[in-house]
Amino acid sequence: MVNFLIETLPDEVLEFILSLIPPYRDLHDCMLVSKRWRRCVINVVRMKQRNLYKAITDFNVRWERITPADMAPTITKRYSHTAVFHENSMFIFGGCTCAMTTFNDLWRLDLSKRQWIRPLTMGTYPSPKACSSLIKHKDILVLFGGWAYPPSYPLYQSWHLFNELHVYDIIANRWICINTVNTPPPVAGHSVSIVGNWMIIFGGLQKPSNAVHCEKSNDIWKLNLETWAWHKQEVESSPKPSGRFGQTQVVLDDENLLILGGSAGPMFHYCDAWVLNMSGEIWKWKKVDIFGKANEPTNIWSNPGCKIGDKIVVLNRIRQTESSPIAYYPKTTWCVNNRNLPDDGRSARIDLAARQPDKDDNVNGKRGTLKNFKREADDEDELPLPGNSNSNSNQQPNRENIRIHAMPSSSGINSMAAFNGLDNRRAQVSEVMREKRLASLLKVKENLTKGAYKKRKKDSLFRNISQALGENPTATWLPPKNLTNGPEETILYTLVEGKSELIMFGGIQKDASSLGFSMNLSSQISNSLHFITAPNYGRLGAL
């Protein structure tokens, strides 16, 4: 009787009911009921995809968060991991902890149930590493490259790069190590795409066989996924992107890739874009003219982009051009071993013996916490990744860069950290300048009281790439609107496209205002899940 009543419903009503079902296994199973249900499910899937694109275009997305407390078992907190979507699941491999211990565990997120599953895999496990690449091809996952921090003994080792190639057979639940010839140099922080039966790799931090130290690369390598043969691709000698790592790479069509952003080291980050034309024996780079640079993010090398239609979604703050009357840099901020992280092997002499032992056993290592460290007031934030920093040395401090921390004291404004460590030259400043500075600080204190410097959520920046093809490719940074309900500003997370939703996982909550006084990096590393979906437009509004 119930089935009869459902079959008498109009298609519009049936599609509305089906649209309430999560767009994964349950909705897929509905296709098996009848030809009519299959047709309605296909319409619902198309409608959900159109709604997501419309939400992104209109800057009207909905955020959903799932915390680890809501899930059991749950994945360990991590950053610089890699993620890929396949059918009804998202796979996570590797990553790094606050103590820079790397993982080689594989986790699967069942998106139908919103539940983490730890596959008991067989075969040859990959090495523990971060900053590797993982990509799907048919029913396998291809893992390549990566980086690992050296062990504590022997002392004074540089960090290690990999050029291992592993394949995870999803159906057989087995890791397979592929032995190849003419393999690329060990690399980390590279970008990767699948085009046909080829895996295309660009850039990264490389360590050539005849070199002692690492180099920023702009080489292109391709892997035949049927023969497992490597080839170094030739490109025209025309202008090409500089060597970099941490960039976003997306497929535009069967003959064109787009490279966005990247980093060349602690003091230099890119916000440019290039199109790689892959037609012919020799490939060619074309630089993309970018408009809307006023909406350009502060850095995107540590924030992955995800292509939806003709747009790339990047989660970041906007670079503000307005300068702030006060440039305040806290004297105590989180860092790793109180120094810039290594740009290459020459500067990778971190005191390994001083590292605190990790706790909590894991299949590939352990995890733990960092002690608090202090550094000079003019230092900038450091990133727990070799050779990188999110700082922008040639950018004037602005409202987004201000870090306001009231010190634990009740002695008045003169006990704020901005007055710590005054030298003799400061005492010689004129009385007029002191009065102006004091007036400005009093104004900041007043704004703090009124909540003017409340902790900001992550903004969403959308890059239009609809004109990225042609002889003169162009793209535009679009300003976000009414996006104040996202998560905290986060770096070194993963962002992948599911079925009519974007999935953000892990990373480091970098916003300094959220660090508090504990300065404990372990509390800033996340294993939370955030889902970006379209709002409930309603059936009529969506059609």
Coordinates of C-alpha atoms in Angstrom, one line a residue:
M1 CA 0.0 0.0 0.0
V2 CA 2.8 2.4 0.9
N3 CA 4.7 1.6 -2.3
F4 CA 1.5 2.2 -4.3
L5 CA 1.0 5.6 -2.7
I6 CA 4.6 6.6 -3.5
E7 CA 4.3 5.5 -7.1
T8 CA 1.2 7.8 -7.5
L9 CA 3.2 10.9 -6.5
P10 CA 4.2 13.3 -9.2
D11 CA 7.9 13.3 -10.2
E12 CA 8.4 16.7 -8.6
V13 CA 7.2 15.4 -5.2
L14 CA 9.2 12.2 -5.5
E15 CA 12.4 14.2 -6.4
F16 CA 11.8 16.5 -3.5
I17 CA 11.7 13.5 -1.1
L18 CA 14.8 12.0 -2.7
S19 CA 16.6 15.3 -2.3
L20 CA 16.4 14.9 1.5
I21 CA 18.5 11.8 1.3
P22 CA 22.3 12.2 1.7
P23 CA 23.8 12.1 -1.8
Y24 CA 25.9 9.0 -1.3
R25 CA 25.2 5.3 -0.9
D26 CA 21.5 5.6 0.2
L27 CA 20.6 7.9 -2.7
H28 CA 22.5 5.6 -5.1
D29 CA 20.6 2.6 -3.9
C30 CA 17.3 4.3 -4.7
M31 CA 18.3 4.1 -8.4
L32 CA 17.7 0.3 -8.1
V33 CA 14.0 0.6 -7.3
S34 CA 12.7 1.3 -10.8
K35 CA 13.5 3.1 -14.0
R36 CA 11.4 6.0 -12.8
W37 CA 13.3 6.2 -9.5
R38 CA 16.6 6.1 -11.4
R39 CA 15.5 9.0 -13.6
C40 CA 14.4 11.0 -10.6
V41 CA 17.7 10.3 -8.7
I42 CA 19.7 11.5 -11.7
N43 CA 17.7 14.7 -11.7
V44 CA 18.2 15.1 -8.0
V45 CA 22.0 14.7 -8.4
R46 CA 22.1 17.3 -11.1
M47 CA 20.0 19.7 -9.1
K48 CA 22.3 19.3 -6.0
Q49 CA 25.3 20.0 -8.2
R50 CA 23.7 23.1 -9.7
N51 CA 22.8 24.3 -6.2
L52 CA 26.3 24.0 -5.0
Y53 CA 27.6 25.9 -8.0
K54 CA 24.9 28.5 -7.5
A55 CA 25.8 28.8 -3.8
I56 CA 29.4 29.4 -4.7
T57 CA 28.6 31.9 -7.4
D58 CA 26.2 33.8 -5.0
F59 CA 28.6 33.5 -2.0
N60 CA 25.8 31.9 -0.1
V61 CA 27.3 28.6 1.3
R62 CA 26.3 26.7 4.4
W63 CA 29.0 25.3 6.8
E64 CA 28.6 22.1 8.7
R65 CA 31.1 20.9 11.3
I66 CA 31.6 17.5 12.7
T67 CA 34.0 17.3 15.7
P68 CA 36.0 14.2 16.7
A69 CA 33.8 13.9 19.8
D70 CA 30.9 13.0 17.6
M71 CA 32.8 10.2 15.9
A72 CA 34.3 7.0 17.1
P73 CA 36.8 5.8 16.2
T74 CA 38.5 9.0 15.0
I75 CA 41.6 9.9 13.1
T76 CA 44.6 11.5 14.8
K77 CA 45.1 15.3 14.5
R78 CA 47.4 16.2 11.6
Y79 CA 48.4 18.6 8.9
S80 CA 50.2 18.4 5.6
H81 CA 48.4 15.2 4.9
T82 CA 46.9 14.2 1.5
A83 CA 43.3 13.4 0.7
V84 CA 41.3 12.1 -2.2
F85 CA 37.6 11.4 -2.9
H86 CA 36.4 8.0 -4.3
E87 CA 32.7 7.0 -4.8
N88 CA 31.2 7.3 -1.3
S89 CA 34.4 7.8 0.7
M90 CA 37.3 10.2 1.3
F91 CA 40.7 8.7 1.9
I92 CA 43.4 10.3 4.1
F93 CA 47.0 9.3 4.1
G94 CA 50.0 10.5 6.2
G95 CA 50.5 13.9 7.5
C96 CA 52.4 15.4 10.5
T97 CA 51.8 16.0 14.2
C98 CA 52.8 19.0 16.4
A99 CA 56.1 17.2 17.2
M100 CA 56.7 16.8 13.5
T101 CA 56.2 13.0 13.6
T102 CA 55.0 11.7 10.3
F103 CA 52.3 9.1 9.7
N104 CA 51.9 6.3 7.2
D105 CA 48.4 5.3 8.2
L106 CA 45.4 5.2 5.8
W107 CA 41.9 6.3 6.9
R108 CA 38.6 6.2 5.1
L109 CA 35.7 8.5 5.9
D110 CA 32.4 6.9 5.0
L111 CA 30.5 9.9 3.8
S112 CA 27.2 8.1 3.9
K113 CA 27.5 7.6 7.7
R114 CA 29.9 10.4 8.4
Q115 CA 32.1 7.8 10.1
W116 CA 35.9 7.2 10.1
I117 CA 37.1 3.7 9.3
R118 CA 40.7 2.4 9.7
P119 CA 41.3 -0.2 6.9
L120 CA 43.5 -3.0 8.0
T121 CA 45.5 -2.9 4.9
M122 CA 47.9 -5.6 3.6
G123 CA 50.9 -5.4 1.4
T124 CA 53.9 -3.1 1.5
Y125 CA 53.2 0.0 3.5
P126 CA 54.6 3.3 2.4
S127 CA 57.1 5.2 4.5
P128 CA 55.7 7.7 7.1
K129 CA 55.6 11.1 5.4
A130 CA 53.8 14.3 4.8
C131 CA 53.5 16.7 1.8
S132 CA 53.1 13.7 -0.6
S133 CA 50.5 13.4 -3.4
L134 CA 47.6 10.9 -3.5
I135 CA 45.3 10.7 -6.5
K136 CA 42.6 8.3 -7.7
H137 CA 42.7 6.4 -11.0
K138 CA 39.9 3.9 -11.6
D139 CA 39.9 1.7 -8.5
I140 CA 43.4 2.5 -7.2
L141 CA 45.0 5.3 -5.3
V142 CA 48.5 6.4 -6.5
L143 CA 50.9 7.8 -3.8
F144 CA 54.1 9.5 -4.7
G145 CA 56.8 11.5 -3.0
G146 CA 56.7 13.2 0.4
W147 CA 58.8 14.5 3.2
A148 CA 59.7 13.1 6.7
Y149 CA 61.5 14.7 9.6
P150 CA 64.7 12.8 10.5
P151 CA 65.0 10.7 13.7
S152 CA 66.7 12.1 16.8
Y153 CA 69.7 9.9 16.3
P154 CA 72.2 10.2 14.9
L155 CA 72.2 13.9 15.4
Y156 CA 72.2 16.7 12.8
Q157 CA 70.5 14.9 10.0
S158 CA 68.6 16.9 7.3
W159 CA 65.0 16.1 6.7
H160 CA 64.3 13.3 4.1
L161 CA 62.6 13.4 0.8
F162 CA 61.1 10.4 -1.0
N163 CA 60.5 9.3 -4.6
E164 CA 58.7 6.1 -3.7
L165 CA 55.7 5.1 -5.8
H166 CA 53.0 3.1 -4.0
V167 CA 49.6 2.0 -5.3
Y168 CA 46.6 1.2 -3.0
D169 CA 44.2 -1.3 -4.5
I170 CA 40.8 -0.2 -3.0
I171 CA 39.0 -3.5 -3.8
A172 CA 41.8 -5.8 -2.6
N173 CA 42.7 -3.5 0.3
R174 CA 46.4 -3.8 -0.4
W175 CA 49.4 -1.5 -0.7
I176 CA 51.7 -2.3 -3.6
C177 CA 55.2 -0.8 -4.1
I178 CA 55.9 -0.1 -7.8
N179 CA 59.6 -0.4 -8.8
T180 CA 60.3 1.9 -11.7
V181 CA 63.2 3.2 -13.7
N182 CA 64.1 6.8 -14.6
T183 CA 62.2 7.9 -11.5
P184 CA 62.0 11.6 -10.7
P185 CA 64.3 12.9 -7.9
P186 CA 62.9 12.7 -4.4
V187 CA 60.2 15.4 -4.1
A188 CA 57.7 16.9 -1.7
G189 CA 55.1 19.6 -1.9
H190 CA 54.5 18.9 -5.6
S191 CA 51.1 19.0 -7.4
V192 CA 49.6 16.2 -9.4
S193 CA 46.7 15.6 -11.8
I194 CA 45.3 12.7 -13.8
V195 CA 44.8 13.3 -17.5
G196 CA 43.7 10.1 -19.4
N197 CA 46.1 7.4 -18.4
W198 CA 48.8 9.8 -17.4
M199 CA 49.7 11.2 -14.0
I200 CA 51.1 14.7 -14.4
I201 CA 53.5 16.1 -11.7
F202 CA 54.7 19.7 -11.5
G203 CA 57.2 21.4 -9.2
G204 CA 57.9 20.7 -5.6
L205 CA 61.0 20.6 -3.4
Q206 CA 63.4 18.2 -5.2
K207 CA 66.7 16.7 -4.3
P208 CA 68.6 15.7 -7.5
S209 CA 70.9 12.7 -7.3
N210 CA 74.0 14.8 -7.9
A211 CA 73.0 17.6 -5.4
V212 CA 73.6 18.0 -1.7
H213 CA 70.7 20.3 -1.0
C214 CA 67.1 20.7 -2.1
E215 CA 66.0 22.8 -5.0
K216 CA 62.7 24.5 -5.9
S217 CA 61.6 22.8 -9.1
N218 CA 59.5 23.7 -12.1
D219 CA 60.0 20.4 -13.9
I220 CA 57.2 18.4 -15.3
W221 CA 57.1 14.6 -15.0
K222 CA 54.5 12.3 -16.3
L223 CA 53.8 8.7 -15.3
N224 CA 52.1 6.2 -17.6
L225 CA 49.5 4.5 -15.3
E226 CA 49.4 1.4 -17.5
T227 CA 53.1 0.7 -18.0
W228 CA 54.4 2.6 -14.9
A229 CA 57.0 4.3 -17.0
W230 CA 58.2 7.8 -16.1
H231 CA 59.0 10.5 -18.6
K232 CA 60.4 14.0 -18.1
Q233 CA 58.3 16.3 -20.2
E234 CA 60.0 18.9 -22.5
V235 CA 58.5 22.4 -22.6
E236 CA 59.1 25.4 -24.8
S237 CA 61.8 27.9 -23.7
S238 CA 59.2 30.6 -23.5
P239 CA 58.4 32.2 -20.1
K240 CA 57.5 29.6 -17.5
P241 CA 56.6 29.5 -13.8
S242 CA 59.4 29.8 -11.3
G243 CA 60.4 26.8 -9.2
R244 CA 57.9 26.4 -6.4
F245 CA 56.1 24.0 -4.0
G246 CA 52.7 24.0 -2.3
Q247 CA 50.8 25.2 -5.4
T248 CA 47.2 24.2 -6.6
Q249 CA 46.9 22.3 -9.8
V250 CA 43.6 21.6 -11.6
V251 CA 42.5 20.1 -14.9
L252 CA 40.8 22.5 -17.3
D253 CA 40.3 20.0 -20.1
D254 CA 42.1 17.1 -21.8
E255 CA 44.9 19.4 -23.0
N256 CA 45.3 22.1 -20.4
L257 CA 46.2 22.3 -16.7
L258 CA 46.2 25.3 -14.5
I259 CA 48.8 26.1 -11.8
L260 CA 47.9 28.6 -9.0
G261 CA 50.2 30.1 -6.4
G262 CA 52.9 28.3 -4.5
S263 CA 55.9 29.2 -2.4
A264 CA 59.7 29.6 -3.1
G265 CA 60.8 29.7 0.5
P266 CA 60.2 31.5 3.8
M267 CA 60.1 35.0 2.4
F268 CA 58.6 34.6 -1.0
H269 CA 55.1 33.3 -2.0
Y270 CA 53.4 33.3 -5.4
C271 CA 49.9 34.4 -6.3
D272 CA 50.3 34.0 -10.0
A273 CA 48.6 31.5 -12.4
W274 CA 49.8 29.6 -15.4
V275 CA 48.1 27.4 -18.0
L276 CA 50.1 24.4 -19.2
N277 CA 49.1 23.4 -22.8
M278 CA 49.8 19.6 -23.2
S279 CA 49.2 19.3 -27.0
G280 CA 52.0 18.1 -29.1
E281 CA 55.4 16.6 -28.2
I282 CA 56.7 19.8 -26.6
W283 CA 54.3 21.5 -24.1
K284 CA 53.9 25.2 -23.6
W285 CA 53.3 27.5 -20.6
K286 CA 51.0 30.5 -20.8
K287 CA 50.8 33.1 -18.1
V288 CA 47.3 34.1 -16.9
D289 CA 46.5 37.7 -16.6
I290 CA 44.8 38.2 -13.2
F291 CA 42.2 40.8 -12.5
G292 CA 40.7 41.8 -9.1
K293 CA 44.0 41.8 -7.3
A294 CA 42.5 43.9 -4.6
N295 CA 40.8 40.7 -3.5
E296 CA 43.9 38.6 -3.7
P297 CA 44.6 36.5 -0.6
T298 CA 47.6 37.0 1.7
N299 CA 48.9 33.6 0.7
I300 CA 47.5 30.5 -1.0
W301 CA 50.5 28.1 -1.0
S302 CA 49.3 26.6 2.3
N303 CA 45.6 26.7 1.3
P304 CA 44.6 24.3 -1.4
G305 CA 42.1 25.2 -4.1
C306 CA 39.3 23.1 -5.4
K307 CA 37.7 23.5 -8.8
I308 CA 33.9 23.8 -9.0
G309 CA 32.7 24.5 -12.5
D310 CA 34.6 27.5 -13.9
K311 CA 35.7 28.6 -10.4
I312 CA 38.4 27.6 -8.0
V313 CA 37.4 27.8 -4.3
V314 CA 40.2 29.0 -2.0
L315 CA 39.7 29.5 1.7
N316 CA 41.7 32.4 3.0
R317 CA 41.7 36.0 4.1
I318 CA 41.6 38.9 1.7
R319 CA 44.8 41.0 1.4
Q320 CA 43.8 44.4 2.8
T321 CA 45.5 47.4 1.2
E322 CA 44.6 49.7 4.1
S323 CA 47.4 50.2 6.5
S324 CA 46.9 50.0 10.2
P325 CA 48.0 52.9 12.5
I326 CA 49.6 50.3 14.8
A327 CA 51.9 47.5 13.8
Y328 CA 51.9 45.1 16.8
Y329 CA 53.9 41.9 16.9
P330 CA 53.5 39.7 20.0
K331 CA 56.7 38.8 21.9
T332 CA 55.4 35.3 22.5
T333 CA 53.9 33.4 19.6
W334 CA 53.9 29.7 18.6
C335 CA 56.8 28.4 16.6
V336 CA 58.9 25.3 16.1
N337 CA 62.2 25.1 17.9
N338 CA 62.4 29.0 18.0
R339 CA 63.8 29.5 14.5
N340 CA 62.9 29.6 10.9
L341 CA 62.4 26.1 9.4
P342 CA 64.9 24.8 6.9
D343 CA 64.7 26.0 3.3
D344 CA 67.1 23.3 2.3
G345 CA 69.4 20.8 3.8
R346 CA 72.0 23.4 4.7
S347 CA 69.7 25.0 7.3
A348 CA 68.1 21.8 8.5
R349 CA 70.3 21.6 11.6
I350 CA 67.6 21.7 14.2
D351 CA 68.5 20.4 17.7
L352 CA 66.9 17.0 17.3
A353 CA 68.1 15.7 20.7
A354 CA 66.1 18.5 22.4
R355 CA 62.8 17.3 21.0
Q356 CA 60.5 16.0 23.6
P357 CA 59.4 12.3 23.2
D358 CA 56.0 11.7 21.7
K359 CA 53.2 10.0 23.4
D360 CA 50.3 7.7 22.3
D361 CA 51.5 4.9 20.0
N362 CA 50.4 4.8 16.4
V363 CA 51.1 2.4 13.5
N364 CA 53.8 4.7 12.1
G365 CA 55.1 6.7 15.1
K366 CA 53.8 8.7 17.9
R367 CA 52.3 12.1 18.6
G368 CA 53.0 14.7 21.3
T369 CA 53.2 18.3 22.1
L370 CA 55.7 21.1 21.8
K371 CA 57.0 23.2 24.7
N372 CA 56.4 26.9 24.7
F373 CA 59.2 29.0 23.2
K374 CA 59.9 32.7 23.0
R375 CA 61.3 34.8 20.3
E376 CA 62.0 38.4 19.5
A377 CA 59.1 40.8 19.0
D378 CA 59.8 41.5 15.4
D379 CA 59.7 37.8 14.3
E380 CA 56.8 36.7 12.1
D381 CA 54.8 33.5 12.4
E382 CA 56.5 30.3 11.3
L383 CA 55.1 27.3 9.7
P384 CA 55.9 23.7 10.7
L385 CA 56.9 22.8 7.2
P386 CA 60.5 22.8 5.9
G387 CA 61.5 25.9 4.0
N388 CA 58.3 27.8 4.3
S389 CA 56.6 30.6 6.1
N390 CA 53.3 32.3 5.7
S391 CA 55.0 35.7 6.2
N392 CA 55.0 38.4 3.6
S393 CA 58.1 40.5 4.1
N394 CA 57.3 43.2 1.7
Q395 CA 53.8 43.7 2.8
Q396 CA 52.9 46.5 5.2
P397 CA 51.2 45.5 8.4
N398 CA 47.4 45.9 8.2
R399 CA 44.3 45.2 10.2
E400 CA 44.5 41.5 9.2
N401 CA 48.0 41.3 10.5
I402 CA 47.5 43.0 13.9
R403 CA 47.9 40.6 16.8
I404 CA 46.4 42.1 20.0
H405 CA 47.0 40.2 23.2
A406 CA 46.3 41.7 26.6
M407 CA 49.0 40.4 29.0
P408 CA 48.0 38.7 32.2
S409 CA 48.3 41.8 34.3
S410 CA 46.0 44.4 35.8
S411 CA 48.5 47.2 36.1
G412 CA 47.1 49.1 33.2
I413 CA 47.9 49.7 29.6
N414 CA 51.6 50.2 30.2
S415 CA 51.9 46.5 31.0
M416 CA 50.8 45.5 27.5
A417 CA 53.3 43.5 25.4
A418 CA 53.8 46.4 23.1
F419 CA 55.9 48.1 25.8
N420 CA 58.1 45.1 26.6
G421 CA 61.8 45.4 25.8
L422 CA 62.0 49.1 25.3
D423 CA 65.6 50.1 24.5
N424 CA 67.5 53.3 25.0
R425 CA 66.6 54.7 21.6
R426 CA 62.9 54.3 22.4
A427 CA 63.4 56.5 25.4
Q428 CA 64.6 59.3 23.2
V429 CA 61.4 59.6 21.2
S430 CA 59.8 62.9 21.5
E431 CA 57.0 63.5 24.0
V432 CA 54.7 64.3 21.1
M433 CA 55.2 60.9 19.5
R434 CA 54.7 59.1 22.9
E435 CA 51.4 60.9 23.3
K436 CA 50.3 59.9 19.9
R437 CA 51.3 56.3 20.5
L438 CA 49.5 56.2 23.8
A439 CA 46.4 57.7 22.3
S440 CA 46.4 55.0 19.6
L441 CA 46.9 52.2 22.1
L442 CA 44.0 53.6 24.2
K443 CA 41.9 53.5 21.1
V444 CA 42.8 49.9 20.5
K445 CA 41.9 49.1 24.1
E446 CA 38.6 50.8 23.7
N447 CA 37.9 48.8 20.5
L448 CA 38.8 45.6 22.3
T449 CA 36.3 46.4 25.0
K450 CA 33.6 47.0 22.4
G451 CA 34.5 43.8 20.5
A452 CA 35.9 45.5 17.4
Y453 CA 38.8 42.9 17.1
K454 CA 36.8 39.8 17.6
K455 CA 38.2 36.6 16.2
R456 CA 37.5 36.4 12.5
K457 CA 36.2 33.3 10.8
K458 CA 37.7 31.9 7.6
D459 CA 36.7 33.8 4.5
S460 CA 36.0 32.1 1.2
L461 CA 37.6 33.5 -2.0
F462 CA 36.4 32.4 -5.3
R463 CA 38.5 32.7 -8.4
N464 CA 36.7 32.8 -11.8
I465 CA 38.7 30.8 -14.4
S466 CA 36.1 30.8 -17.2
Q467 CA 38.5 32.7 -19.5
A468 CA 41.6 30.7 -18.6
L469 CA 41.9 29.2 -22.0
G470 CA 42.8 30.8 -25.3
E471 CA 45.7 32.9 -26.6
N472 CA 45.5 35.4 -23.8
P473 CA 44.1 33.6 -20.7
T474 CA 42.6 35.6 -17.9
A475 CA 41.2 35.0 -14.5
T476 CA 39.6 37.2 -11.8
W477 CA 39.7 37.2 -8.0
L478 CA 36.1 37.7 -6.8
P479 CA 35.4 39.4 -3.5
P480 CA 33.5 37.3 -1.0
K481 CA 30.2 38.6 0.5
N482 CA 28.4 37.7 3.7
L483 CA 30.8 34.8 4.6
T484 CA 31.2 35.1 8.3
N485 CA 30.2 31.6 9.5
G486 CA 33.2 29.6 8.4
P487 CA 35.8 27.9 10.7
E488 CA 38.9 29.6 12.1
E489 CA 41.6 30.5 9.8
T490 CA 43.4 27.3 9.0
I491 CA 46.5 26.3 6.9
L492 CA 47.9 23.0 5.6
Y493 CA 44.5 21.3 5.5
T494 CA 42.9 19.4 2.6
L495 CA 39.9 20.4 0.6
V496 CA 38.3 18.0 -1.8
E497 CA 35.0 17.9 -3.7
G498 CA 32.5 15.2 -2.7
K499 CA 29.0 14.8 -4.1
S500 CA 27.5 18.3 -4.1
E501 CA 29.7 19.4 -1.2
L502 CA 33.3 20.4 -0.4
I503 CA 35.0 18.5 2.4
M504 CA 37.7 20.3 4.5
F505 CA 39.8 18.2 7.0
G506 CA 42.6 18.8 9.5
G507 CA 45.3 21.5 9.3
I508 CA 46.6 24.0 11.8
Q509 CA 44.3 26.7 13.2
K510 CA 46.8 29.5 12.5
D511 CA 44.9 32.6 13.7
A512 CA 47.1 34.0 16.4
S513 CA 44.2 35.5 18.3
S514 CA 43.0 31.9 18.9
L515 CA 46.3 30.8 20.4
G516 CA 45.6 32.3 23.9
F517 CA 48.4 32.3 26.4
S518 CA 49.2 28.6 26.4
M519 CA 51.0 28.9 23.0
N520 CA 50.6 25.1 22.7
L521 CA 50.7 24.1 19.1
S522 CA 49.2 20.7 19.8
S523 CA 45.9 22.4 20.7
Q524 CA 45.9 24.2 17.3
I525 CA 46.3 21.1 15.1
S526 CA 42.8 19.9 14.1
N527 CA 41.1 16.7 13.1
S528 CA 37.7 18.4 12.6
L529 CA 35.6 18.0 9.5
H530 CA 33.9 20.9 7.8
F531 CA 31.4 20.5 4.9
I532 CA 30.5 23.3 2.5
T533 CA 27.1 22.8 1.0
A534 CA 24.4 24.8 -0.6
P535 CA 21.6 26.2 1.5
N536 CA 18.1 24.8 1.3
Y537 CA 16.8 26.7 -1.7
G538 CA 13.6 24.7 -1.9
R539 CA 12.4 22.7 -4.9
L540 CA 10.9 25.6 -6.9
G541 CA 13.8 28.0 -6.2
A542 CA 16.3 25.4 -7.4
L543 CA 14.7 24.6 -10.7

